Amino acid sequence: MKILLIEDENELAESIISYLTGNGFVCEWASNSKLAIDKISIYEYDCILLDLMLPDGNGFDILKELKRQNKTEGVIIISAKETLETRIEGFNLGADDYLTKPFHLSELLVRIQALIRRINFKGNNLVAYNEIEIDILSKTVKVKGKKIDLTKKEIDLLLYLIGNENKVLSKSAIAEHLSGDMADMLDNHDFVYAHIKNLKNKLKDAGCSDYIKTVYGLGYKWQND
Amino acid sequence: MTKKLIHKTSKAYLLFTTVLLVITAPAFYFIIQNLYLEDVDEALELHKDEFLKYSVSELKQTEISFWNKYNREIKILENQNIKKETCFYKSYYDSLSQESEPYRELNVPIFIEGKPYTLSVRANIVESEDLIVSISIIFIAILFFLLLGLFLINKRLSYKLWKPFYQTLEKIEAFEIDKNNQPQLGSTDIEEFNRLNYSIEKLIEKNTSIFANQREFVENAAHELQTPLAVFQAKIDTLIQSAEFSEEQYKMLSSLNDSVSRLNRLNKNLLLLSKMENDSYNEKQTINLNEAIEKHFDFFAEQAKSKNLTIKTELKETVAVKSNPVLVETLISNLFLNAIRHNIKDGIIVITLSNQSLTFSNSGQATPLVSDKLFKRFSKSNPSEQGNGLGLAIIMNIVKINGWSIQYNFSNQLHQFKIIFQNGNH
């Protein structure tokens, strides 16, 4: 999977690249819009991460250029701007998702995965991990071929954990992922523990291996050992 | 107690004229009376002189009774044994008017055909009682017309003179610093008011620019903070992946992580506040409040679980308001969160919605909150709390933008925040 990151902030770009590289992605980086347009014209990407404020232009121009070249890459806008107007303009110009800075890298990763799944959708939308099988469309989860009963939130959490395999996920990152738009309101992340515990128990009851590891004081990690 | 300007000046005029007239009235009375009596005395003297000059030499003793019969005011009396002219007051009963009338009388010793007699010349004088009544009537009439005139002139004049002042006052009253309606006070033909208008305009201009600067600063600061915060967040996310840490290090990372997420929230709330102040949420639509409350109910119910709170909703009727959907959602979320955050374990939250108001009541600390600082930014009743002290400021702002009002009450051990939609726009 190839990703193009268009971002002028070196430090942020470095972190994003290092996080994504570990999870089966090849990440290329363009720090300005000229470089970005050059790369877009030559290569094909599975997903483009686009910052809107670039030193030599507006990220929207890159969206227009993609449209002009009839490119079908998925685009996730990552921007500090968060007005409804910029969101709407972004979506109108063909962006697929919009992530406001600051964000957790784990969140970015699952957004990319979800976008790529949507683009490559071929009749079924399955995520499989060893004995676990998740059907994203019908919202059902099977362990060893047997359906288990999970709530919508638990399925969401499961996808998030699997998507960030081998990564330590802080409680606040999980809390923010689970609460979506309401994340800004949260000042207590205790509810994460309850969700993790329930998911863990349900998987265990279905005979699934214990993949969810507790990282002391910090959060959780999905790991196959 | 404050009164209108015209009352103050009128009162001063009224007091001055009344005092002046009250003091001058008796003086006036005495002066008039003296002048009058002098005049009467002179007349009596004149009558006496006339008598002595023309009548006394021709008068015979036998004619005295005849004289007295036809002269009521100049009579010749038996000798009264007076040595010289005497002047005095005396009352005579008047059979015509059937009352005693005051007289001024002049007695003079005279000789008729060598025999001594007393000449009595008298004049009816005005009763002082009548004089006082007349003077009083005149003075009261003067007082009345004087005051009436003063009042009318004063009123007309002050209306005309103070008109620019009241216009300025009206414009200042309509001025709101957070709205873009800087008043144009204009110029008048009165120098003092021109100075006033000029000073106020300058003051407003300065304040508006300070206000705008401050607002801009908050917005810019919040915006500029987003990128370093994003880097901070990303670096921590990356750092925690790197290797195994010691217990001590995990604790530090965890607290770093909590701090950055707290910073994020704080920053987003500041941005929200400055956006609200910049009128970014002015698009209104009809919003069903019942739906708005139920929309995130599950989310907040989940948040309330860790404190084992009971949430009761009393949504008696379907209520719709005209407002901005983002603002209404933010309002409800903040009220909800506030009720959860400041609650105690096993506490309750009661949400009541009626046509006029929306109330969030929650159990919490056993004493009422200090309400004058409650809605200020960064004011916290307990500094060690998790909240950032912006929640109620945001609530207040949304309430203000919509022209609603908010009340805080503490009763039955419940802290109650009541939003009143008094504008009738629902």
XYZ file of C-alpha atoms in Angstrom:
651
model
C 0.000 0.000 0.000
C 1.408 3.327 -1.052
C 0.627 6.564 0.629
C 1.537 10.128 -0.266
C 1.844 12.519 2.650
C 1.577 16.193 1.720
C 2.595 18.114 4.816
C 4.977 21.019 5.359
C 5.637 20.442 9.041
C 8.772 18.278 9.144
C 8.387 16.975 12.637
C 4.799 15.927 12.146
C 5.579 14.328 8.779
C 8.400 12.313 10.312
C 6.150 10.919 13.020
C 3.372 10.056 10.594
C 5.792 8.309 8.252
C 7.405 6.339 11.031
C 4.033 5.252 12.433
C 2.562 4.216 9.087
C 5.713 2.500 7.798
C 5.505 -0.059 10.548
C 2.019 -1.165 9.503
C 2.487 -2.340 5.969
C 2.479 1.028 4.265
C 5.006 2.628 2.002
C 4.953 6.305 2.678
C 6.178 9.081 0.425
C 6.396 12.659 1.494
C 5.922 15.956 -0.316
C 6.537 19.094 1.717
C 5.037 21.544 -0.771
C 2.339 21.555 -3.372
C 4.681 21.709 -6.399
C 6.447 18.533 -5.273
C 3.095 16.957 -4.481
C 1.658 17.654 -7.932
C 4.818 16.273 -9.538
C 4.483 13.044 -7.577
C 0.761 12.727 -8.222
C 1.311 13.073 -11.945
C 3.925 10.322 -12.048
C 2.887 7.746 -9.471
C -0.240 5.984 -8.337
C -1.114 6.003 -4.643
C -3.662 4.144 -2.562
C -4.241 7.123 -0.369
C -3.171 10.754 -0.142
C -2.893 12.617 3.149
C -3.299 16.291 2.437
C -2.528 19.306 4.580
C -4.460 22.373 3.456
C -1.994 25.089 4.391
C 1.136 24.643 2.335
C 3.997 27.095 1.873
C 3.411 27.439 -1.875
C -0.311 27.112 -2.123
C -3.581 25.817 -0.949
C -4.296 22.115 -0.530
C -7.583 22.607 -2.371
C -5.591 23.281 -5.560
C -4.106 19.809 -5.288
C -7.621 18.366 -5.027
C -8.555 20.280 -8.185
C -5.432 18.999 -9.934
C -6.330 15.413 -8.975
C -9.783 15.919 -10.425
C -8.326 17.432 -13.604
C -6.065 14.429 -14.040
C -8.991 12.075 -13.366
C -7.158 10.476 -10.481
C -9.224 8.272 -8.180
C -6.933 8.163 -5.154
C -8.571 8.409 -1.784
C -7.788 11.676 -0.048
C -7.815 12.392 3.668
C -7.452 16.042 4.550
C -5.373 16.646 7.666
C -5.703 20.248 8.679
C -5.710 22.628 11.571
C -8.637 24.423 9.996
C -11.844 23.079 11.303
C -14.655 25.242 10.097
C -17.678 23.658 8.544
C -17.031 25.640 5.353
C -13.555 24.182 4.771
C -14.878 20.705 5.488
C -17.675 21.090 2.988
C -15.399 22.591 0.375
C -12.950 19.725 0.887
C -15.630 17.097 0.438
C -17.038 18.912 -2.578
C -13.614 18.899 -4.196
C -13.396 15.131 -3.799
C -11.786 14.519 -0.413
C -12.955 11.327 1.296
C -12.259 12.131 4.915
C -11.266 15.059 7.089
C -9.104 14.839 10.191
C -8.527 17.907 12.316
C -5.120 18.547 13.845
C -4.065 17.558 16.386
C -4.956 13.894 16.001
C -3.689 10.573 17.239
C -1.575 8.631 14.735
C -3.606 5.545 15.559
C -6.727 7.406 14.458
C -5.086 8.396 11.194
C -4.073 4.805 10.579
C -7.574 3.344 11.000
C -9.018 6.132 8.842
C -6.565 5.227 6.068
C -7.423 1.551 6.405
C -11.138 2.254 6.293
C -10.721 4.469 3.241
C -8.653 1.895 1.382
C -11.207 -0.787 2.253
C -13.959 1.381 0.831
C -12.005 2.056 -2.369
C -11.065 -1.590 -2.902
C -14.540 -2.811 -1.980
C -15.409 -5.900 -3.971
C -18.811 -7.122 -2.849
C -17.757 -8.011 0.634
C -16.011 -5.977 3.244
C -14.241 -8.362 5.524
C -11.447 -7.815 7.971
C -9.862 -11.024 9.121
C -7.344 -11.578 11.865
C -6.439 -15.180 12.585
C -9.622 -16.722 14.028
C -11.529 -13.424 13.998
C -13.609 -12.298 11.043
C -15.360 -8.936 10.950
C -17.953 -8.051 8.350
C -17.983 -4.290 8.319
C -21.166 -3.880 6.283
C -23.403 -6.188 8.274
C -21.615 -5.354 11.539
C -21.114 -8.982 12.513
C -18.119 -10.658 14.122
C -17.261 -14.331 13.944
C -14.690 -16.159 16.001
C -13.686 -19.514 14.541
C -16.687 -19.288 12.210
C -19.128 -18.741 15.070
C -20.970 -15.479 15.353
C -20.490 -13.551 18.599
C -22.636 -10.783 19.928
C -20.801 -7.456 20.065
C -22.198 -3.946 20.379
C -21.501 -1.364 17.679
C -18.945 0.313 19.929
C -17.191 -2.970 20.629
C -16.915 -3.735 16.920
C -15.530 -0.267 16.380
C -13.023 -0.818 19.189
C -12.039 -4.232 17.787
C -11.387 -2.770 14.341
C -9.379 0.024 15.870
C -7.243 -2.366 17.913
C -6.639 -4.780 15.036
C -5.892 -1.901 12.689
C -3.215 -0.690 15.061
C -1.702 -4.094 15.607
C 1.429 -4.067 17.733
C 0.995 -0.399 18.576
C 0.558 0.907 22.071
C -2.721 2.795 22.172
C -3.120 5.302 24.948
C -6.405 5.462 26.836
C -7.005 8.968 25.586
C -6.487 7.888 21.963
C -8.992 5.048 22.397
C -11.438 7.336 24.197
C -11.243 9.912 21.460
C -11.708 7.306 18.772
C -14.762 5.853 20.464
C -16.434 9.172 21.125
C -16.031 10.615 17.634
C -17.354 14.173 17.396
C -17.844 14.317 21.130
C -14.171 13.700 21.826
C -13.497 17.367 22.559
C -15.942 17.233 25.422
C -14.290 14.400 27.275
C -12.229 14.879 30.345
C -12.526 11.418 31.756
C -11.307 8.311 30.008
C -12.463 5.774 32.553
C -15.148 4.408 30.275
C -12.437 2.916 28.015
C -11.607 0.379 30.670
C -15.187 -0.906 30.763
C -15.320 -1.303 26.989
C -11.985 -3.105 26.819
C -12.993 -5.422 29.634
C -16.293 -6.335 27.943
C -14.648 -6.942 24.576
C -11.916 -9.016 26.164
C -14.445 -11.182 27.990
C -16.639 -11.722 24.955
C -13.670 -12.756 22.827
C -12.386 -15.018 25.556
C -15.793 -16.666 25.961
C -15.807 -17.435 22.232
C -12.496 -19.195 22.590
C -10.398 -16.484 21.035
C -6.772 -15.988 22.035
C -6.013 -13.101 24.311
C -4.657 -10.509 21.961
C -5.473 -7.425 24.034
C -2.517 -6.621 26.247
C -2.566 -4.020 28.960
C 0.320 -1.587 28.777
C 1.004 -0.537 32.299
C -0.542 2.823 33.179
C -0.716 3.912 29.590
C -3.232 1.962 27.615
C -3.622 -1.185 25.545
C -2.053 -3.041 22.677
C -3.264 -5.671 20.202
C -0.543 -8.246 19.949
C -0.234 -11.821 18.787
C 2.441 -13.576 20.743
C -32.729 57.042 44.312
C -32.053 58.676 41.005
C -34.227 61.280 39.398
C -34.316 62.929 36.067
C -32.180 65.968 35.532
C -35.207 68.239 35.035
C -36.526 67.238 38.459
C -33.318 68.317 40.098
C -33.243 71.770 38.482
C -36.989 72.282 38.937
C -36.667 71.368 42.575
C -33.945 73.981 43.078
C -36.001 76.671 41.339
C -39.096 75.763 43.296
C -37.254 75.904 46.585
C -35.621 79.229 45.811
C -38.813 80.977 44.683
C -40.836 79.660 47.577
C -38.274 80.716 50.161
C -37.907 84.101 48.515
C -41.646 84.728 48.464
C -42.198 83.504 51.993
C -39.517 85.870 53.282
C -40.586 88.858 51.183
C -44.331 88.494 51.810
C -44.278 89.786 55.449
C -41.747 92.471 54.557
C -43.974 93.525 51.739
C -46.911 93.605 54.137
C -45.168 95.884 56.634
C -43.880 98.235 53.982
C -47.300 98.537 52.374
C -48.952 99.050 55.735
C -46.484 101.771 56.769
C -46.823 103.588 53.481
C -50.556 103.390 53.759
C -50.667 104.657 57.338
C -48.342 107.519 56.536
C -50.667 108.425 53.758
C -53.675 108.257 56.077
C -51.925 110.407 58.679
C -51.078 112.967 56.034
C -54.693 113.049 54.940
C -55.832 113.560 58.537
C -53.322 116.387 58.941
C -54.591 117.932 55.765
C -58.190 117.788 56.956
C -57.150 119.373 60.261
C -55.206 122.148 58.528
C -58.149 122.855 56.253
C -60.451 123.034 59.238
C -58.172 125.323 61.176
C -57.610 127.570 58.197
C -61.104 127.880 56.758
C -63.694 126.667 59.241
C -62.640 127.383 62.814
C -62.735 131.200 62.578
C -66.261 131.300 61.195
C -67.717 128.582 63.416
C -69.951 129.619 66.327
C -70.612 127.616 69.449
C -74.228 127.152 68.571
C -73.331 125.657 65.235
C -71.244 122.827 66.740
C -74.066 120.320 67.028
C -75.140 121.261 63.510
C -71.581 120.670 62.238
C -71.299 117.361 63.979
C -74.588 116.265 62.444
C -73.347 116.556 58.858
C -69.711 115.678 59.352
C -69.015 112.065 60.068
C -65.243 112.233 59.746
C -64.451 115.650 61.296
C -66.165 116.163 64.579
C -65.887 118.792 67.311
C -65.909 117.197 70.711
C -66.122 118.590 74.226
C -62.736 119.485 75.596
C -60.844 116.187 76.096
C -58.117 117.889 78.061
C -55.408 117.219 75.567
C -52.517 119.589 75.361
C -51.264 118.807 71.886
C -52.066 116.854 68.770
C -52.456 113.138 69.371
C -52.826 110.442 66.812
C -54.179 106.965 67.631
C -56.140 103.964 66.480
C -59.620 103.357 67.518
C -62.408 101.023 66.506
C -65.934 102.238 65.927
C -68.968 100.157 65.494
C -70.356 100.614 62.066
C -74.109 100.171 62.061
C -74.148 99.830 58.272
C -71.789 96.950 57.939
C -72.649 95.785 61.452
C -69.074 95.311 62.560
C -66.457 97.370 64.244
C -64.136 99.060 61.819
C -60.607 100.272 62.543
C -60.082 104.045 62.392
C -57.089 106.332 62.588
C -57.951 109.363 64.613
C -56.250 112.736 65.143
C -57.261 114.794 68.129
C -56.317 118.479 68.249
C -57.151 121.081 70.935
C -58.981 124.056 69.361
C -60.757 127.193 70.553
C -64.121 128.209 69.240
C -65.107 131.691 70.304
C -62.508 131.388 73.020
C -63.825 128.188 74.493
C -61.614 125.090 74.320
C -62.830 122.128 72.262
C -61.215 119.041 70.826
C -61.213 118.503 67.096
C -61.331 114.853 66.112
C -60.455 113.989 62.537
C -60.699 110.283 61.655
C -60.381 108.030 58.671
C -61.491 104.515 58.133
C -58.462 102.364 57.434
C -58.260 99.020 55.689
C -58.313 96.166 58.124
C -54.860 94.548 58.291
C -56.590 91.197 57.965
C -57.937 92.249 54.573
C -54.523 93.547 53.628
C -52.863 90.245 54.513
C -55.445 88.290 52.561
C -55.012 90.491 49.517
C -51.241 90.350 49.672
C -51.321 86.611 50.155
C -53.596 86.118 47.156
C -51.363 88.279 45.014
C -48.253 86.504 46.182
C -49.700 83.036 45.690
C -50.812 84.039 42.221
C -47.322 85.367 41.485
C -45.778 82.223 42.896
C -48.032 80.025 40.824
C -47.425 81.815 37.556
C -43.740 82.167 38.265
C -43.336 78.483 38.926
C -45.503 77.481 36.028
C -43.502 79.719 33.759
C -40.198 78.507 35.155
C -41.271 74.910 34.832
C -42.481 75.265 31.266
C -39.462 77.258 30.160
C -37.143 74.903 31.954
C -38.798 71.891 30.415
C -38.745 73.289 26.927
C -35.246 74.548 27.306
C -33.863 71.400 28.823
C -35.594 69.325 26.185
C -33.953 71.429 23.530
C -30.611 71.777 25.277
C -30.295 68.204 26.426
C -31.575 66.645 23.232
C -28.091 65.867 21.894
C -27.190 64.425 25.272
C -30.133 62.047 25.249
C -29.373 61.075 21.665
C -25.826 60.234 22.675
C -27.122 58.315 25.669
C -29.460 56.279 23.489
C -26.671 55.397 21.084
C -24.327 54.377 23.868
C -27.023 52.225 25.384
C -27.526 50.464 22.079
C -23.804 49.877 21.696
C -22.422 46.411 22.328
C -18.711 45.947 22.150
C -18.885 42.440 20.743
C -21.166 43.502 17.910
C -19.938 45.596 15.070
C -22.147 48.613 15.639
C -19.865 51.440 16.623
C -22.152 54.437 17.212
C -21.812 57.654 15.192
C -22.504 60.363 17.740
C -22.280 63.310 15.345
C -21.744 66.944 16.328
C -24.061 69.468 17.981
C -24.066 73.247 18.427
C -23.223 72.925 22.120
C -19.548 72.823 22.896
C -19.760 70.628 26.001
C -21.763 67.980 24.199
C -19.369 68.036 21.311
C -16.579 67.392 23.745
C -18.572 64.617 25.357
C -19.360 62.972 22.035
C -15.795 63.256 20.902
C -14.455 61.718 24.111
C -16.970 58.904 24.028
C -16.250 58.159 20.401
C -12.564 58.018 21.149
C -13.150 55.811 24.161
C -15.365 53.431 22.215
C -12.950 53.307 19.332
C -10.095 52.469 21.632
C -12.061 49.848 23.525
C -13.361 48.268 20.360
C -9.896 47.998 18.970
C -8.553 46.532 22.221
C -11.445 44.102 22.253
C -10.876 43.128 18.627
C -7.162 42.705 19.268
C -7.773 40.528 22.241
C -10.289 38.422 20.372
C -7.970 38.110 17.433
C -5.151 37.207 19.756
C -7.102 34.397 21.370
C -8.131 33.088 17.980
C -4.663 33.343 16.489
C -3.035 31.872 19.547
C -5.414 28.937 19.511
C -4.832 28.436 15.793
C -1.088 28.677 16.041
C -1.064 26.245 18.924
C -2.709 23.556 16.850
C 0.358 22.661 14.818
C 2.817 22.321 17.724
C 0.130 20.413 19.596
C -0.236 18.078 16.634
C 3.535 17.530 16.641
C 3.513 17.015 20.416
C 0.710 14.480 20.125
C 2.330 12.656 17.218
C 5.691 12.497 18.992
C 4.152 10.988 22.101
C 2.202 8.500 19.987
C 5.479 7.542 18.316
C 7.505 7.556 21.512
C 5.250 5.111 23.312
C 5.784 2.613 20.506
C 9.556 2.602 20.724
C 10.436 0.107 23.442
C 9.738 -1.265 26.829
C 9.727 1.369 29.514
C 10.162 1.208 33.227
C 7.148 1.670 35.457
C 8.324 5.160 36.285
C 8.639 6.053 32.619
C 5.193 4.682 31.798
C 3.748 6.881 34.494
C 5.471 9.907 33.025
C 4.326 9.066 29.517
C 0.800 8.575 30.745
C 0.741 11.951 32.449
C 2.281 13.589 29.369
C -0.408 11.986 27.304
C -3.168 13.221 29.574
C -1.714 16.709 29.563
C -1.545 16.930 25.809
C -5.093 15.738 25.445
C -6.151 18.275 28.040
C -4.294 20.987 26.140
C -6.086 19.916 22.982
C -9.463 20.241 24.585
C -8.625 23.568 26.113
C -7.435 24.866 22.779
C -10.497 23.612 20.951
C -12.776 25.199 23.505
C -10.943 28.512 23.205
C -11.324 28.310 19.435
C -15.000 27.568 19.866
C -15.427 30.587 22.128
C -13.635 32.926 19.768
C -15.607 31.572 16.829
C -18.814 32.206 18.712
C -17.699 35.738 19.412
C -16.901 36.227 15.751
C -20.471 35.386 14.887
C -19.461 32.250 13.007
C -22.608 30.497 14.116
C -25.251 32.908 12.944
C -27.167 30.553 10.673
C -30.338 29.582 12.423
C -32.818 26.815 11.919
C -35.610 25.217 13.882
C -34.191 22.619 16.223
C -36.123 19.997 18.112
C -34.644 20.100 21.607
C -35.978 16.686 22.563
C -34.051 15.148 19.684
C -30.973 17.202 20.503
C -31.007 15.885 24.079
C -31.611 12.318 23.028
C -28.975 12.393 20.286
C -26.007 12.113 22.616
C -27.860 10.703 25.570
C -26.172 7.308 25.306
C -22.774 8.886 25.125
C -23.304 10.858 28.302
C -25.072 7.992 30.043
C -21.905 6.029 29.399
C -19.791 8.834 30.832
C -22.036 8.901 33.872
C -21.529 5.199 34.535
C -18.180 5.572 36.281
C -19.872 7.665 38.964
C -22.947 5.419 38.947
C -25.240 8.364 38.308
C -28.979 8.132 37.792
C -30.213 10.279 34.923
C -33.856 11.262 34.904
C -35.398 13.061 31.978
C -38.637 14.962 32.222
C -39.300 16.003 28.664
C -42.921 16.995 29.058
C -43.518 18.340 25.595
C -41.852 18.590 22.244
C -39.973 21.842 22.206
C -38.433 23.487 19.189
C -36.206 26.577 19.224
C -34.756 28.685 16.469
C -31.010 28.627 16.798
C -27.781 27.335 15.356
C -27.540 23.517 15.540
C -23.845 23.519 16.472
C -24.512 25.922 19.313
C -27.487 23.986 20.642
C -25.532 20.742 20.545
C -22.586 22.376 22.298
C -24.915 23.880 24.889
C -26.547 20.574 25.743
C -23.247 18.703 25.769
C -21.676 21.233 28.103
C -24.666 21.224 30.432
C -24.632 17.444 30.446
C -20.912 17.240 31.044
C -21.063 19.874 33.728
C -23.733 17.878 35.539
C -21.597 14.743 35.310
C -18.269 16.347 36.155
C -19.375 18.067 39.334
C -21.493 15.185 40.523
C -20.850 12.871 43.429
C -20.806 9.102 43.404
C -24.304 7.577 43.139
C -25.682 11.054 42.468
C -28.481 12.072 40.162
C -29.049 14.266 37.152
C -32.497 15.572 36.298
C -33.168 17.074 32.879
C -36.394 19.014 32.598
C -37.629 20.487 29.362
C -40.686 22.671 29.043
C -41.877 25.216 26.554
C -40.143 28.022 28.431
C -37.020 26.443 29.784
C -34.457 23.688 29.862
C -33.098 22.716 33.270
C -30.192 20.505 34.247
C -30.132 19.699 37.947
C -27.440 17.641 39.560
C -26.311 16.531 42.962
C -22.844 17.654 43.944
C -21.093 19.614 46.629
C -23.352 20.346 49.569
C -23.008 24.108 49.419
C -24.205 26.428 46.644
C -21.642 27.709 44.160
C -20.530 31.307 44.268
C -22.618 32.613 41.462
C -20.962 35.910 40.516
C -17.841 34.231 39.143
C -19.608 31.151 37.892
C -19.795 32.037 34.213
C -16.361 33.644 33.900
C -13.672 32.015 31.815
C -11.265 29.830 33.736
C -13.134 30.312 36.976
C -13.231 27.074 38.874
C -14.872 26.450 42.191
C -12.252 23.837 42.849
C -8.882 24.424 41.176
C -7.906 20.764 41.272
C -10.802 19.754 39.051
C -10.370 18.153 35.670
C -12.448 20.684 33.793
C -10.826 23.623 32.082
C -13.197 26.236 33.444
C -14.556 27.068 30.016
C -17.703 24.972 30.081
C -19.941 27.503 31.789
C -18.378 30.392 29.849
C -19.315 28.564 26.647
C -22.826 27.926 27.965
C -23.152 31.603 28.899
C -21.994 32.702 25.472
C -24.470 30.476 23.663
C -27.256 31.698 25.921
C -26.280 35.295 25.166
C -26.030 34.788 21.416
C -29.563 33.381 21.367
C -30.977 36.120 23.580
C -31.917 33.597 26.241
C -31.046 33.782 29.919
C -29.570 31.424 32.455
C -30.224 31.046 36.161
C -28.348 29.145 38.790
C -30.193 27.831 41.836
C -29.321 25.557 44.665
C -32.256 23.809 46.288
C -32.914 20.384 47.787
C -29.186 19.707 47.539
C -29.393 20.038 43.759
C -27.406 22.463 41.648
C -29.750 23.746 39.028
C -28.901 25.437 35.740
C -31.967 26.763 34.012
C -31.963 28.118 30.466
C -34.970 30.327 29.835
C -36.078 30.867 26.240
C -37.812 34.121 26.989
C -37.685 35.422 23.465
C -40.757 33.552 22.373
C -38.965 32.443 19.210
C -39.960 28.847 19.646
